[in-house]
Amino acid sequence: MKGLFKSKPRTPADIVRQTRDLFLYADRSNSLPDLRESKREEKMAELSKNIRDMKSILYGNSEAEPVAEACAQLTQEFFREDTLRLLITCLPKLNLETRKDATQLVANLQRQQVNSRLIASDYLEANLDLMDVLMEGFENTDLALHYGAMFRECIRHQIVAKYVLESEHVKKFFDYIQLPNFDIAADAAATFKELLTRHKSTVAEFLTKNEDWFFADYNSKLLESSNYITRRQAIKLLGDILLDRSNSAVMTRYVSSRDNLRILMNLLRESSKSIQIEAFHVFKLFAANQNKPSDIVNILVANKSKLLRLLADLKPDKEDERFEADKSQVLKEIAALEPRDLA
Amino acid sequence: MARNKLEFPLEAEAYEIICKIGVGVSASVYKAVCIPMNSTVVAIKAIDLDRSRADFDSLRRETKTMSLLSHPNILNAYCSFTVDRCLWVVMPFMSCGSLHSIVSSSFPEGLPENCISVFLKETLNAISYLHDQGHLHRDIKAGNILVDSDGSVKLADFGVSASIYEPVTTSSGTTSSSLRLTDIAGTPYWMAPEVVHSHTGYGFKADIWSFGITALELAHGRPPLSHLPPLKSLLMKITKRFHFNDYEINTSGCGKKKFSKAFREMVGLCLEQDPAKRPSAEKLLKHPFFRNCKGVDFVVKNVLQCLSNTEQMFIESQVLIKGVEDDEEGDEEILKKRRISGWNFREDDLQLSPVFPTTESDSTSEGDRHRDKPEGDKVVITGSEVGLGFSNRKEEAKEQEGEVVGFDRDLVLEKLQLLKKSLEHQRARVLVIIEALSGEREERSREEELLEMVEKLKIELEAEKMKTLRAEKESVLG
């Protein structure tokens, strides 16, 4: 009987089921002290091999392209039960190579469609607490890059991004993108950007609801950070957010605040040209606003000559027609401004 | 899984910079010690962030790759952190520098075959691991293979590497499941034909091609076609009018060097025009050429012990532990620029064939040294550097010894002419160094040079076309 089964090749679903059993084993193994070490190692090696096998089913390998039917079977079985949760909780017990394979496996699964449905999204919707686990990964140097990559893949699903934006997690990103480890901080920054730009309607809704604290924190923690790279990334992302059509209401309110204008004018004076240029792309919105509040007008008028001089000298390294056009428009706006009585 | 990564401190104060050992377009490499870690010697690559694009995507990918890869033949990062406007990447210090600097400073005619096999095997281990991980290095060349004094060999510079599991196109949401890439990246002389020009994209086999070119580079002291401007070398590859195998045989003939059949065959396999015919890295490791390969101890004794250290090499020749070039900038346009900035720097270097008497005559012509030569002889050695292999030089030197006694005006004149030529070459080379160090050469001048190059090539191409046309007509008429 056994021989019969052995000769049959494993189906993708078989591999998923076996992997699940091995995960359960790995999860338990620490609490079984009488277990032989060699036995444990054998099982872990088997687990590593299974994860790699699943990866090559989904991505293909040097000999074969991936087969749609096999991918669908694997994905279906994977999400039929709680395999993703097991994978995430067992990740710390896997070796480096297997962690990388597991991360790529999870990334691919987010994009697999079964009967033209992204079933990963359905699974995550019912298991949103997994995002909390992944989020904690940013604080563990060994796991951060793996959990971080999975996290970014998961927020491809709108429902997941919405959950994260509405949770307390979003606040933590202000700190994570300033972690001393560059690779982790940069990974967090990439995720933060994805979170605030990918799903337009969700982002607009989030910003409208959380405008006050969000921009206050954004200004004080990011735009006024002592860290060059934080300021640089933050000003770029701010431009991307405000210039997006779906955020126009938020933008209009943003450019009516004198606090915001003060910060932007400081960024315009930075010694880094890259920051100056990015700051200009936000500053121009203040100048172009046709309904400028009086206090904004008065600040611009008070600094008129300085601004005109500064802007005239500001040039990107590469020739940029659009930049020049924007600049002359802004120069014209500011030059024409007259002081106003405060209403 | 313990990673030593955690142990390295993440602030500038913990490191003491000793000296600069390399410089590139937007980064410099320093030798430093990590004070709290028993003053371990490290290399620090300092990348100017103000020259990077704001999303830092390619930097993020590079540092992530460097911290997640784990193989003895791959240069990974201990840690990376920002210091004001710079990103510091802390790496192991490789005291002998790159194979490129070793070859150009001490083996201008190429390395002996039994040393080449050792270096190539170590490199191939790295490539095999990378490919297994789904990574293409995309810039394999001697300048990116670093060597330490204990003989350890590490592949470096993941600035343009790519992972087939992480499609760069994030916005469109397309999954690249076909394991192929299409963007152009690399350094011209080492680039596979399908990378330069292909409708179907390229894969791991592009690295195998570059590996083959690297083998030739180690054997001859420079990559094939390097006497041509890089763009023309690309053109040659596209039009396939040039056969690398022929080249290999030709030059090895004129250099009076004998290479084993196994070596020639191995290189030939790597340089198959059709990527499908090239072996995988794993398969190549089983090739007979690597079978009786010596251990790293052999190269320590025969190559590394006669080298000057990295710092000196840098000071002597400005060319560096590579991996410093433009590390940044993901998009294609800038990648192209990278290639150009690369050759400005390197092409001269290779064209003028860095055959310089100071270090070289010390380390290679030991036989001559015992003989306590008259001063006139030194002049001759310098003069004959131009274009002559050092095997010839010794003979000539002997000849000269006799001649010095009976003064021969013509001969002296001829030698002086040679000397003059050599000095001109040196002058040009010094200029290159000055430019590189002062960073005076500007983007524009590079662009202008490129435009000029393009013009020249166009004219040549036209001429070629005319020739072919005429030939065709003639054959029709005939």
mmCIF file of C-alpha atoms in Angstrom, chain A residues 147-274:
data_model
loop_
_atom_site.group_PDB
_atom_site.id
_atom_site.type_symbol
_atom_site.label_atom_id
_atom_site.label_comp_id
_atom_site.label_asym_id
_atom_site.label_seq_id
_atom_site.Cartn_x
_atom_site.Cartn_y
_atom_site.Cartn_z
ATOM 1 C CA TYR A 147 7.887 40.648 7.600
ATOM 2 C CA GLY A 148 8.226 44.081 5.999
ATOM 3 C CA ALA A 149 8.173 42.647 2.482
ATOM 4 C CA MET A 150 5.129 40.518 3.304
ATOM 5 C CA PHE A 151 3.402 43.509 4.860
ATOM 6 C CA ARG A 152 3.897 45.578 1.717
ATOM 7 C CA GLU A 153 2.496 42.803 -0.446
ATOM 8 C CA CYS A 154 -0.560 42.458 1.776
ATOM 9 C CA ILE A 155 -1.500 46.127 1.564
ATOM 10 C CA ARG A 156 -1.919 45.669 -2.175
ATOM 11 C CA HIS A 157 -5.393 44.634 -1.113
ATOM 12 C CA GLN A 158 -7.499 47.698 -0.477
ATOM 13 C CA ILE A 159 -9.335 46.155 2.449
ATOM 14 C CA VAL A 160 -6.034 45.468 4.176
ATOM 15 C CA ALA A 161 -4.646 48.945 3.509
ATOM 16 C CA LYS A 162 -7.855 50.393 4.943
ATOM 17 C CA TYR A 163 -7.447 48.328 8.098
ATOM 18 C CA VAL A 164 -3.863 49.495 8.579
ATOM 19 C CA LEU A 165 -4.725 53.143 7.930
ATOM 20 C CA GLU A 166 -7.542 53.021 10.430
ATOM 21 C CA SER A 167 -5.436 51.323 13.079
ATOM 22 C CA GLU A 168 -2.870 52.786 15.418
ATOM 23 C CA HIS A 169 -0.163 51.229 13.255
ATOM 24 C CA VAL A 170 -0.035 54.134 10.913
ATOM 25 C CA LYS A 171 1.432 56.308 13.673
ATOM 26 C CA LYS A 172 4.298 53.897 14.197
ATOM 27 C CA PHE A 173 5.544 54.462 10.680
ATOM 28 C CA PHE A 174 6.630 57.958 11.656
ATOM 29 C CA ASP A 175 9.193 56.291 13.900
ATOM 30 C CA TYR A 176 10.007 53.239 11.820
ATOM 31 C CA ILE A 177 11.103 55.254 8.815
ATOM 32 C CA GLN A 178 13.696 56.869 11.077
ATOM 33 C CA LEU A 179 15.159 53.660 12.474
ATOM 34 C CA PRO A 180 18.966 53.730 12.440
ATOM 35 C CA ASN A 181 19.284 50.617 10.274
ATOM 36 C CA PHE A 182 19.053 51.961 6.755
ATOM 37 C CA ASP A 183 17.719 48.829 5.112
ATOM 38 C CA ILE A 184 14.856 48.533 7.604
ATOM 39 C CA ALA A 185 14.083 52.252 7.624
ATOM 40 C CA ALA A 186 14.049 52.346 3.821
ATOM 41 C CA ASP A 187 11.755 49.344 3.727
ATOM 42 C CA ALA A 188 9.364 51.032 6.156
ATOM 43 C CA ALA A 189 9.482 54.202 4.046
ATOM 44 C CA ALA A 190 8.577 52.253 0.914
ATOM 45 C CA THR A 191 5.609 50.722 2.740
ATOM 46 C CA PHE A 192 4.505 54.077 4.150
ATOM 47 C CA LYS A 193 4.534 55.543 0.664
ATOM 48 C CA GLU A 194 2.567 52.614 -0.719
ATOM 49 C CA LEU A 195 0.042 53.001 2.074
ATOM 50 C CA LEU A 196 -0.503 56.696 1.290
ATOM 51 C CA THR A 197 -0.576 56.538 -2.484
ATOM 52 C CA ARG A 198 -1.859 53.187 -3.710
ATOM 53 C CA HIS A 199 -5.579 53.112 -2.984
ATOM 54 C CA LYS A 200 -6.771 56.590 -3.879
ATOM 55 C CA SER A 201 -10.254 56.597 -2.370
ATOM 56 C CA THR A 202 -9.108 54.948 0.854
ATOM 57 C CA VAL A 203 -6.280 57.430 1.216
ATOM 58 C CA ALA A 204 -8.546 60.422 0.578
ATOM 59 C CA GLU A 205 -11.008 59.152 3.164
ATOM 60 C CA PHE A 206 -8.224 58.562 5.693
ATOM 61 C CA LEU A 207 -6.668 61.990 5.174
ATOM 62 C CA THR A 208 -9.989 63.794 5.431
ATOM 63 C CA LYS A 209 -10.773 62.068 8.713
ATOM 64 C CA ASN A 210 -7.341 62.397 10.248
ATOM 65 C CA GLU A 211 -6.099 65.613 8.746
ATOM 66 C CA ASP A 212 -5.322 67.394 11.999
ATOM 67 C CA TRP A 213 -3.065 64.972 13.768
ATOM 68 C CA PHE A 214 -1.649 63.508 10.583
ATOM 69 C CA PHE A 215 -0.259 66.712 9.130
ATOM 70 C CA ALA A 216 0.808 68.017 12.533
ATOM 71 C CA ASP A 217 2.871 64.854 13.035
ATOM 72 C CA TYR A 218 4.011 64.865 9.440
ATOM 73 C CA ASN A 219 5.359 68.382 9.863
ATOM 74 C CA SER A 220 7.004 68.028 13.224
ATOM 75 C CA LYS A 221 8.316 64.476 12.989
ATOM 76 C CA LEU A 222 9.202 64.220 9.328
ATOM 77 C CA LEU A 223 9.530 67.568 7.574
ATOM 78 C CA GLU A 224 11.330 69.084 10.552
ATOM 79 C CA SER A 225 13.342 65.982 11.352
ATOM 80 C CA SER A 226 17.043 66.461 11.923
ATOM 81 C CA ASN A 227 17.621 63.508 9.626
ATOM 82 C CA TYR A 228 18.375 64.482 6.032
ATOM 83 C CA ILE A 229 16.943 61.407 4.399
ATOM 84 C CA THR A 230 13.715 61.659 6.408
ATOM 85 C CA ARG A 231 13.128 65.241 5.277
ATOM 86 C CA ARG A 232 14.024 64.357 1.723
ATOM 87 C CA GLN A 233 11.625 61.426 1.493
ATOM 88 C CA ALA A 234 8.885 63.215 3.404
ATOM 89 C CA ILE A 235 8.822 66.303 1.205
ATOM 90 C CA LYS A 236 8.725 64.142 -1.909
ATOM 91 C CA LEU A 237 5.868 62.037 -0.574
ATOM 92 C CA LEU A 238 3.980 65.145 0.564
ATOM 93 C CA GLY A 239 4.155 66.459 -2.985
ATOM 94 C CA ASP A 240 2.868 63.162 -4.358
ATOM 95 C CA ILE A 241 -0.041 63.173 -1.900
ATOM 96 C CA LEU A 242 -1.101 66.801 -2.344
ATOM 97 C CA LEU A 243 -0.777 66.788 -6.113
ATOM 98 C CA ASP A 244 -3.010 63.759 -6.439
ATOM 99 C CA ARG A 245 -6.383 64.808 -7.795
ATOM 100 C CA SER A 246 -8.273 62.609 -5.346
ATOM 101 C CA ASN A 247 -6.792 64.565 -2.439
ATOM 102 C CA SER A 248 -7.678 68.015 -3.749
ATOM 103 C CA ALA A 249 -9.917 68.916 -0.810
ATOM 104 C CA VAL A 250 -7.160 68.042 1.643
ATOM 105 C CA MET A 251 -4.667 69.962 -0.451
ATOM 106 C CA THR A 252 -6.793 73.111 -0.458
ATOM 107 C CA ARG A 253 -6.915 73.078 3.323
ATOM 108 C CA TYR A 254 -3.215 72.276 3.592
ATOM 109 C CA VAL A 255 -2.166 75.325 1.588
ATOM 110 C CA SER A 256 -4.300 77.627 3.692
ATOM 111 C CA SER A 257 -2.300 77.074 6.858
ATOM 112 C CA ARG A 258 0.440 79.506 7.776
ATOM 113 C CA ASP A 259 2.232 76.857 9.846
ATOM 114 C CA ASN A 260 2.530 74.696 6.782
ATOM 115 C CA LEU A 261 3.756 77.625 4.729
ATOM 116 C CA ARG A 262 6.419 78.454 7.298
ATOM 117 C CA ILE A 263 7.776 74.894 7.171
ATOM 118 C CA LEU A 264 7.777 74.836 3.392
ATOM 119 C CA MET A 265 9.637 78.131 3.238
ATOM 120 C CA ASN A 266 12.268 76.703 5.540
ATOM 121 C CA LEU A 267 12.659 73.685 3.297
ATOM 122 C CA LEU A 268 13.055 75.995 0.309
ATOM 123 C CA ARG A 269 16.081 77.453 2.048
ATOM 124 C CA GLU A 270 17.786 74.116 2.668
ATOM 125 C CA SER A 271 21.308 73.700 1.416
ATOM 126 C CA SER A 272 20.359 70.475 -0.355
ATOM 127 C CA LYS A 273 19.182 71.227 -3.831
ATOM 128 C CA SER A 274 17.197 67.999 -4.062
#
